[in-house]
Tab-separated table of C-alpha atoms in Angstrom:
chain	number	residue	atom	x	y	z
A	15	MET	CA	0.000	0.000	0.000
A	16	LEU	CA	1.182	3.514	-0.777
A	17	LYS	CA	2.206	5.158	2.477
A	18	ASN	CA	0.060	8.232	1.771
A	19	ILE	CA	-3.251	6.379	1.376
A	20	VAL	CA	-5.550	7.468	4.211
A	21	TYR	CA	-8.652	5.435	3.307
A	22	GLU	CA	-9.592	2.953	0.612
A	23	ASP	CA	-12.563	0.826	-0.406
A	24	GLU	CA	-13.911	-0.489	-3.718
A	25	HIS	CA	-15.530	2.868	-4.517
A	26	LEU	CA	-12.932	5.503	-3.619
A	27	ILE	CA	-9.428	6.284	-2.356
A	28	VAL	CA	-8.428	9.172	-0.072
A	29	ILE	CA	-4.747	10.123	-0.146
A	30	PHE	CA	-2.473	12.784	1.331
A	31	LYS	CA	-0.604	14.493	-1.508
A	32	PRO	CA	2.852	15.780	-0.559
A	33	ALA	CA	3.890	19.258	-1.673
A	34	GLY	CA	5.793	19.301	-4.953
A	35	ILE	CA	3.909	16.439	-6.624
A	36	ALA	CA	1.243	17.208	-9.225
A	37	THR	CA	-2.264	15.809	-8.863
A	38	GLN	CA	-2.187	14.919	-12.556
A	39	THR	CA	0.164	15.980	-15.326
A	40	ALA	CA	0.660	15.388	-19.028
A	41	ARG	CA	4.395	16.090	-18.786
A	42	CYS	CA	6.453	13.067	-19.746
A	43	GLY	CA	8.527	11.673	-16.890
A	44	GLN	CA	7.013	13.898	-14.188
A	45	GLN	CA	5.689	12.211	-11.065
A	46	ASP	CA	1.992	12.679	-10.285
A	47	MET	CA	-0.565	11.153	-7.909
A	48	VAL	CA	-2.832	9.740	-10.616
A	49	SER	CA	0.008	7.701	-12.143
A	50	GLU	CA	1.139	6.464	-8.733
A	51	LEU	CA	-2.373	5.385	-7.752
A	52	LYS	CA	-3.040	3.666	-11.086
A	53	ASN	CA	0.199	1.711	-10.714
A	54	TYR	CA	-0.823	0.777	-7.180
A	55	LEU	CA	-4.268	-0.412	-8.323
A	56	PHE	CA	-2.800	-2.286	-11.280
A	57	GLN	CA	-0.511	-4.287	-8.988
A	58	LYS	CA	-3.165	-5.278	-6.446
A	59	PRO	CA	-3.140	-9.096	-6.173
A	60	GLU	CA	-6.954	-9.356	-6.026
A	61	ARG	CA	-7.424	-7.353	-9.236
A	62	THR	CA	-9.521	-9.187	-11.862
A	63	GLU	CA	-10.410	-6.594	-14.533
A	64	ARG	CA	-8.262	-6.169	-17.646
A	65	GLY	CA	-6.675	-3.010	-18.939
A	66	GLU	CA	-5.846	0.200	-17.132
A	67	PRO	CA	-7.586	0.656	-13.753
A	68	TYR	CA	-10.263	3.339	-13.606
A	69	LEU	CA	-9.425	6.365	-11.455
A	70	GLY	CA	-11.645	9.438	-11.476
A	71	VAL	CA	-10.133	12.809	-10.558
A	72	VAL	CA	-12.736	14.560	-8.383
A	73	HIS	CA	-10.761	17.676	-7.394
A	74	ARG	CA	-7.160	18.861	-7.479
A	75	LEU	CA	-4.485	20.588	-5.447
A	76	ASP	CA	-1.813	22.882	-6.893
A	77	GLN	CA	1.535	21.136	-7.284
A	78	PRO	CA	3.278	23.129	-4.495
A	79	VAL	CA	0.341	22.552	-2.100
A	80	SER	CA	-0.040	19.483	0.132
A	81	GLY	CA	-3.172	17.868	1.485
A	82	LEU	CA	-6.064	15.445	1.241
A	83	LEU	CA	-7.609	14.375	-2.056
A	84	VAL	CA	-10.367	11.899	-2.867
A	85	PHE	CA	-10.316	9.866	-6.085
A	86	ALA	CA	-13.165	7.728	-7.432
A	87	ARG	CA	-12.609	4.080	-8.342
A	88	THR	CA	-15.802	3.759	-10.374
A	89	LYS	CA	-17.611	6.026	-12.832
A	90	GLN	CA	-20.684	5.974	-10.596
A	91	ALA	CA	-18.653	7.185	-7.604
A	92	ALA	CA	-17.002	9.846	-9.760
A	93	SER	CA	-20.399	11.144	-10.876
A	94	GLU	CA	-21.764	11.305	-7.315
A	95	LEU	CA	-18.656	12.920	-5.831
A	96	GLY	CA	-18.589	15.399	-8.711
A	97	ARG	CA	-22.209	16.292	-7.948
A	98	GLN	CA	-21.336	16.921	-4.298
A	99	LEU	CA	-18.442	19.128	-5.403
A	100	GLN	CA	-20.701	21.186	-7.661
A	101	LYS	CA	-23.261	21.639	-4.872
A	102	ASP	CA	-20.547	22.611	-2.331
A	103	ARG	CA	-21.226	19.487	-0.252
A	104	LEU	CA	-17.644	18.262	-0.529
A	105	LYS	CA	-16.109	20.345	2.261
A	106	LYS	CA	-12.434	21.315	2.346
A	107	ASN	CA	-10.456	23.042	5.097
A	108	TYR	CA	-6.930	24.347	4.762
A	109	TYR	CA	-4.149	25.534	7.039
A	110	ALA	CA	-2.014	28.385	5.719
A	111	VAL	CA	0.987	30.137	7.245
A	112	VAL	CA	0.688	33.801	6.284
A	113	CYS	CA	2.917	36.794	6.620
A	114	GLY	CA	1.993	39.004	9.591
A	115	ARG	CA	-1.177	38.934	11.670
A	116	PRO	CA	-4.688	39.266	10.155
A	117	VAL	CA	-6.359	42.592	10.938
A	118	LYS	CA	-9.496	40.659	11.897
A	119	GLU	CA	-9.425	37.420	13.881
A	120	SER	CA	-11.889	35.876	11.448
A	121	GLY	CA	-13.874	36.868	8.417
A	122	ARG	CA	-15.237	36.060	4.993
A	123	LEU	CA	-13.455	37.055	1.800
A	124	GLU	CA	-15.625	37.553	-1.264
A	125	ASN	CA	-13.885	38.547	-4.484
A	126	TYR	CA	-14.138	38.025	-8.215
A	127	LEU	CA	-11.227	36.212	-9.814
A	128	TYR	CA	-10.079	36.229	-13.402
A	129	LYS	CA	-7.741	33.480	-14.600
A	130	ASP	CA	-5.095	34.421	-17.146
A	131	SER	CA	-4.444	31.106	-18.882
A	132	LYS	CA	-1.286	32.390	-20.573
A	133	THR	CA	0.430	33.112	-17.260
A	134	ASN	CA	-1.507	30.560	-15.146
A	135	HIS	CA	-2.249	33.410	-12.739
A	136	SER	CA	-5.539	34.499	-11.123
A	137	PHE	CA	-6.271	38.144	-10.373
A	138	VAL	CA	-8.833	39.839	-8.139
A	139	VAL	CA	-10.921	41.973	-10.487
A	140	ASP	CA	-14.166	43.937	-10.642
A	141	GLU	CA	-17.267	41.742	-10.726
A	142	ASN	CA	-18.199	43.103	-14.159
A	143	THR	CA	-14.953	41.896	-15.713
A	144	PRO	CA	-15.700	39.404	-18.537
A	145	GLY	CA	-14.792	35.892	-17.431
A	146	ALA	CA	-14.606	36.778	-13.734
A	147	LYS	CA	-15.915	34.197	-11.249
A	148	LYS	CA	-17.021	34.765	-7.666
A	149	ALA	CA	-14.675	33.346	-5.018
A	150	VAL	CA	-15.662	32.939	-1.361
A	151	LEU	CA	-13.786	31.640	1.667
A	152	ASP	CA	-13.964	31.939	5.447
A	153	TYR	CA	-10.836	32.260	7.585
A	154	GLN	CA	-9.999	32.098	11.287
A	155	ARG	CA	-6.671	33.007	12.879
A	156	VAL	CA	-5.406	30.051	14.916
A	157	LYS	CA	-2.090	31.307	16.300
A	158	THR	CA	0.583	33.938	15.678
A	159	LEU	CA	4.274	33.285	16.300
A	160	MET	CA	7.472	35.276	16.015
A	161	VAL	CA	10.075	33.964	13.616
A	162	LEU	CA	13.764	34.801	13.433
A	163	GLY	CA	15.406	33.247	10.410
A	164	GLU	CA	18.938	33.173	9.071
A	165	GLY	CA	20.226	36.670	8.384
A	166	MET	CA	17.256	38.381	10.044
A	167	GLU	CA	18.028	41.166	12.493
A	168	HIS	CA	14.511	41.455	13.891
A	169	GLU	CA	11.725	39.001	14.606
A	170	ALA	CA	8.723	38.933	12.294
A	171	GLU	CA	5.166	37.769	12.866
A	172	VAL	CA	3.698	34.818	10.986
A	173	SER	CA	0.210	33.430	11.562
A	174	LEU	CA	-1.511	30.097	11.100
A	175	VAL	CA	-4.998	30.562	9.648
A	176	ASP	CA	-7.743	27.989	9.189
A	177	ILE	CA	-9.573	28.377	5.875
A	178	SER	CA	-12.933	26.963	4.866
A	179	LEU	CA	-13.180	26.969	1.097
A	180	LEU	CA	-16.699	27.759	-0.122
A	181	THR	CA	-15.933	27.911	-3.848
A	182	GLY	CA	-13.251	26.170	-5.862
A	183	ARG	CA	-11.520	28.691	-8.118
A	184	HIS	CA	-8.082	28.554	-9.700
A	185	HIS	CA	-5.424	29.498	-7.105
A	186	GLN	CA	-8.271	30.939	-5.043
A	187	ILE	CA	-6.788	30.867	-1.541
A	188	ARG	CA	-3.395	32.096	-2.675
A	189	ALA	CA	-4.840	34.968	-4.703
A	190	GLN	CA	-7.443	36.065	-2.151
A	191	LEU	CA	-5.144	36.017	0.881
A	192	SER	CA	-2.467	37.929	-1.021
A	193	HIS	CA	-5.028	40.539	-2.107
A	194	GLU	CA	-6.123	40.869	1.537
A	195	GLY	CA	-2.547	41.605	2.643
A	196	MET	CA	-1.912	38.109	4.032
A	197	PRO	CA	0.407	36.472	1.457
A	198	ILE	CA	1.223	32.823	2.131
A	199	LEU	CA	4.817	32.013	2.979
A	200	GLY	CA	6.707	30.225	0.230
A	201	ASP	CA	4.382	31.500	-2.504
A	202	GLY	CA	6.593	32.890	-5.243
A	203	LYS	CA	3.662	33.566	-7.570
A	204	TYR	CA	1.357	35.553	-5.249
A	205	GLY	CA	3.702	36.660	-2.486
A	206	SER	CA	4.774	40.236	-1.761
A	207	PRO	CA	8.453	41.249	-1.860
A	208	TYR	CA	8.484	41.158	1.960
A	209	SER	CA	6.802	37.732	2.216
A	210	LYS	CA	9.212	36.317	-0.363
A	211	GLU	CA	12.191	37.632	1.581
A	212	LEU	CA	10.747	36.348	4.855
A	213	SER	CA	10.085	32.950	3.271
A	214	GLN	CA	13.699	32.731	2.162
A	215	ARG	CA	14.995	33.749	5.583
A	216	ALA	CA	12.706	31.260	7.327
A	217	GLY	CA	13.706	28.444	4.976
A	218	CYS	CA	10.203	27.960	3.573
A	219	LYS	CA	10.709	26.288	0.189
A	220	SER	CA	7.130	25.337	-0.756
A	221	VAL	CA	3.768	27.078	-0.494
A	222	ALA	CA	2.745	26.899	3.191
A	223	LEU	CA	-0.770	25.724	2.367
A	224	CYS	CA	-2.220	22.346	3.307
A	225	ALA	CA	-5.685	20.847	2.745
A	226	TYR	CA	-5.819	19.232	6.174
A	227	LYS	CA	-9.522	18.302	6.348
A	228	LEU	CA	-11.885	16.712	3.852
A	229	SER	CA	-15.550	15.816	4.400
A	230	PHE	CA	-18.101	14.307	2.030
A	231	GLU	CA	-20.915	11.785	1.773
A	232	HIS	CA	-19.876	8.298	0.699
A	233	PRO	CA	-21.202	7.850	-2.858
A	234	VAL	CA	-22.750	4.445	-2.061
A	235	THR	CA	-23.344	4.066	1.695
A	236	LYS	CA	-24.296	7.783	2.062
A	237	LYS	CA	-22.372	7.878	5.354
A	238	VAL	CA	-20.613	11.193	6.008
A	239	LEU	CA	-16.850	10.616	5.962
A	240	THR	CA	-14.425	13.110	7.501
A	241	PHE	CA	-10.642	12.885	7.251
A	242	GLU	CA	-7.980	15.036	8.887
A	243	SER	CA	-4.213	15.033	8.494
A	244	ARG	CA	-1.665	17.357	10.090
A	245	PRO	CA	0.646	19.265	7.702
A	246	GLU	CA	4.063	17.673	7.253
A	247	GLU	CA	6.085	20.693	6.144
A	248	GLU	CA	8.608	22.089	8.610
A	249	ILE	CA	7.130	25.603	8.501
A	250	PHE	CA	3.929	24.288	10.174
A	251	LEU	CA	5.608	22.364	13.011
A	252	PRO	CA	6.080	25.225	15.530
A	253	PHE	CA	2.323	25.912	15.492
A	254	PHE	CA	1.568	22.370	16.633
A	255	THR	CA	4.449	21.758	19.037
A	256	ARG	CA	4.318	24.866	21.204
């Protein structure tokens, strides 16, 4: 069994994707979770069907982001889980380490995002912008710590925030938090000059964003399943050990 499989039955697989690995990629020779899981299913001793195993991609995580993902093992499960995703019944919570301390302890961010496919970048825009899609998330500050990294003369504040994703837009959390003045550490695409410098000083090499909680209704039994997994990246550890 793959070490990052959290749950498995004949209908679905829940895995924890490490940062740096793509959910699915068309690039030749690049590691991705779909290929790893298909190889795992293909080699199962009890397997009876011929050909390539079926694996339905229900949702994705950006390559530099870690966290929980559910994949469907049948077309029926894929259809049902996809329906839950469309109706916002597949719930996802994230931990993010952001630069500074949020002005408000908690709140809801509602913006309109436009995805530039040429640059693979999402921008907060006016709601009347052609192609813009509404993006909504709730956040709650969990803890704020002081960090003193290599070459830093003064301590800086970094905060752990808990995010409940209410819509699933391209790079949504990264773009919205950056727009709100809370760029995520390790985010070279959406970070500010200060957050990028702080990330380098603190040794944060990947986006400090983790999908730590996943909840949905089993596509067959209809039982509500909830999974949680603590972030593995070093930047998160002080928030859970102090």
